[in-house]
PDB file of C-alpha atoms in Angstrom:
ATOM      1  CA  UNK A   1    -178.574  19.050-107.092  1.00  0.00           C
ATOM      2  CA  UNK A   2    -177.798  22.187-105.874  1.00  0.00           C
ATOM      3  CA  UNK A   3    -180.160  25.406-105.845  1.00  0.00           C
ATOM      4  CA  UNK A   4    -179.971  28.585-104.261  1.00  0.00           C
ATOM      5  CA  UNK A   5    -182.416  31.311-102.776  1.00  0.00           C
ATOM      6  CA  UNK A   6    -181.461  35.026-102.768  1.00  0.00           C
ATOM      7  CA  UNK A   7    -182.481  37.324-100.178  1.00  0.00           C
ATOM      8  CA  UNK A   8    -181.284  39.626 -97.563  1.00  0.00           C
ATOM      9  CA  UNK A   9    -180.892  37.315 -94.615  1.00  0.00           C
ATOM     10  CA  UNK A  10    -179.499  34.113 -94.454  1.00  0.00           C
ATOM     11  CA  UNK A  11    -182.117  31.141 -94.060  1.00  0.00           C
ATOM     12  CA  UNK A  12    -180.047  27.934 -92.646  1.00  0.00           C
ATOM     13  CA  UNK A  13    -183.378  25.854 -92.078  1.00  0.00           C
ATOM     14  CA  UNK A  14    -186.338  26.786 -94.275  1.00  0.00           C
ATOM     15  CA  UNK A  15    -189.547  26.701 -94.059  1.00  0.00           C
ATOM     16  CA  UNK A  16    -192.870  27.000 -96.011  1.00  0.00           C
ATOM     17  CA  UNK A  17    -194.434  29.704 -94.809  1.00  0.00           C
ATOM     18  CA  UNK A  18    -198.456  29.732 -95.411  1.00  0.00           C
ATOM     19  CA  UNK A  19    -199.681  33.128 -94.490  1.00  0.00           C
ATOM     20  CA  UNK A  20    -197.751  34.859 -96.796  1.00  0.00           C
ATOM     21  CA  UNK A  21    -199.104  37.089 -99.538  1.00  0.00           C
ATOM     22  CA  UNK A  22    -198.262  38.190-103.076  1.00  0.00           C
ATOM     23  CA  UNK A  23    -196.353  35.557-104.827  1.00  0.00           C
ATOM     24  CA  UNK A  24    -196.510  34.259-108.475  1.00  0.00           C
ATOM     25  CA  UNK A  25    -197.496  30.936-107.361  1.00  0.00           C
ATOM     26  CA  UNK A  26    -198.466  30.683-104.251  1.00  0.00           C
ATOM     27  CA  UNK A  27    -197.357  29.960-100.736  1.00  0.00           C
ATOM     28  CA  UNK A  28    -194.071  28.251-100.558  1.00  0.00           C
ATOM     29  CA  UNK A  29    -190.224  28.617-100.473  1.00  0.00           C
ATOM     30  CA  UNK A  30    -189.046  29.844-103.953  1.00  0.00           C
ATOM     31  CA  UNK A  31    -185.740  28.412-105.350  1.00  0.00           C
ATOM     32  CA  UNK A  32    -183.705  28.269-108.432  1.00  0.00           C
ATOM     33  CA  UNK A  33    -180.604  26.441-109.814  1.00  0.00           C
ATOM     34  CA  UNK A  34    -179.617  29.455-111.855  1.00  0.00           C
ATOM     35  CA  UNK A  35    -177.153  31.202-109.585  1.00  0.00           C
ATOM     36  CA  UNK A  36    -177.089  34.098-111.565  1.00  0.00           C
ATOM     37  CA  UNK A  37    -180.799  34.789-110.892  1.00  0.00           C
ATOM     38  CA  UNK A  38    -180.390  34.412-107.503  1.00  0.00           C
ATOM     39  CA  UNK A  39    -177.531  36.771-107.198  1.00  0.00           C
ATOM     40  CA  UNK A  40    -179.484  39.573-109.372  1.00  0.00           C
ATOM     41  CA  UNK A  41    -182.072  38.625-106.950  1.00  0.00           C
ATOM     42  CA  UNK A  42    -180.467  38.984-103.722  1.00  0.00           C
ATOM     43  CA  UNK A  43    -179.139  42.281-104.682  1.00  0.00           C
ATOM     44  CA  UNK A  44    -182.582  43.441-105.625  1.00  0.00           C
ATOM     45  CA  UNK A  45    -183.822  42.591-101.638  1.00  0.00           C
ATOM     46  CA  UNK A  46    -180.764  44.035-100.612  1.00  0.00           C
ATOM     47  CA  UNK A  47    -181.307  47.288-102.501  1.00  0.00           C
ATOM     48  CA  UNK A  48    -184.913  47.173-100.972  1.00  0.00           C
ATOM     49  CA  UNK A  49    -184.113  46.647 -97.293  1.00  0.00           C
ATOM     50  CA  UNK A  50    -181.512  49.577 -97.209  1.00  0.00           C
ATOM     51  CA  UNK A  51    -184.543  51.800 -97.603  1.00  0.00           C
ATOM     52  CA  UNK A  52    -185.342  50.676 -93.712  1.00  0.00           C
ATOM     53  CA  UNK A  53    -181.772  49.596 -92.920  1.00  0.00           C
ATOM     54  CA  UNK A  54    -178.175  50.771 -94.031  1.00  0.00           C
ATOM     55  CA  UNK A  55    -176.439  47.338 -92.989  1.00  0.00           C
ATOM     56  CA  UNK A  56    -178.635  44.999 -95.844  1.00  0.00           C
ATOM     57  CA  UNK A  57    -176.626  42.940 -97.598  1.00  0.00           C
ATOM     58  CA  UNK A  58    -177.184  40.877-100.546  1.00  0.00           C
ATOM     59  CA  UNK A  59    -177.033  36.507 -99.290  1.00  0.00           C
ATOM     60  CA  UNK A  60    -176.712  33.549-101.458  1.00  0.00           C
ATOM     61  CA  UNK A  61    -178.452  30.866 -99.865  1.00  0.00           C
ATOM     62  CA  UNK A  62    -176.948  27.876-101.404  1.00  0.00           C
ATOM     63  CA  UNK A  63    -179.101  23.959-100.537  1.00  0.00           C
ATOM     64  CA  UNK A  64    -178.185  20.637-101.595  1.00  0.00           C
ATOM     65  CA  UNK A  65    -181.644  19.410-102.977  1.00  0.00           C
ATOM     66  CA  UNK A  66    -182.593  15.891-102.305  1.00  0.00           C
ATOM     67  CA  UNK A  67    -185.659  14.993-105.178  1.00  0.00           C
ATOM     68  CA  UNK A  68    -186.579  11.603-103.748  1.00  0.00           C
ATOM     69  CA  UNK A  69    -187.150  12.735-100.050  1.00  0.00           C
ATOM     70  CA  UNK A  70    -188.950  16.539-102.122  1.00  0.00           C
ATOM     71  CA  UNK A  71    -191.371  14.132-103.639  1.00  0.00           C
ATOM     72  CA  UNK A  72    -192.234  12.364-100.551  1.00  0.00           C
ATOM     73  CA  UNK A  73    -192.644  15.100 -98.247  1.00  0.00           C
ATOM     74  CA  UNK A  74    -193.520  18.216-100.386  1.00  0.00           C
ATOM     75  CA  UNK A  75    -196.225  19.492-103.092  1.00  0.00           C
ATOM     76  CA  UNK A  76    -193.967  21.160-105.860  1.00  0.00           C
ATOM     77  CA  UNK A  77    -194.278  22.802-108.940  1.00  0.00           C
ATOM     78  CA  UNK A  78    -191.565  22.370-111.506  1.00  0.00           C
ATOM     79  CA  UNK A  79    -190.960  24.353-114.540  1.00  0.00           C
ATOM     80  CA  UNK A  80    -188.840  22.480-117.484  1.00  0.00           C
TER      81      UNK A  80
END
């Protein structure tokens, strides 16, 4: 399945990050499969970050997701 992150910088390997504050559900690595979300998304970030830098652009990050090896090696929450 494919799923996609929006954001403002391009994130090739990602990573759960555990220190981080302020989200909906948590600590983790948010992701959709609704590409138009993520694009709406990514230009929200990108509309952000040119408040502290002109060059922000809006990225698709596009992921092949794998379920079986998600299961295995990660605690998810998924919302039918």
């Amino acid at each position: 399945m494919i799923i996609y992150r929006g954001s403002n910088t391009v994130v090739k390997n990602p990573e759960i990050i555990t220190s981080e504050i302020g989200r909906d559900f948590g600590f983790g690595f948010y992701t959709t499969n609704i590409e138009d979300q993520t694009v709406r998304w990514a230009k929200r970030k990108a509309l952000i970050s040119t408040r502290k830098s002109a060059d922000a652009k809006a990225i698709l990050n596009i992921y092949e997701y794998n379920s079986q090896a998600a299961k295995k090696e990660l605690k998810l929450k998924v919302f039918n």
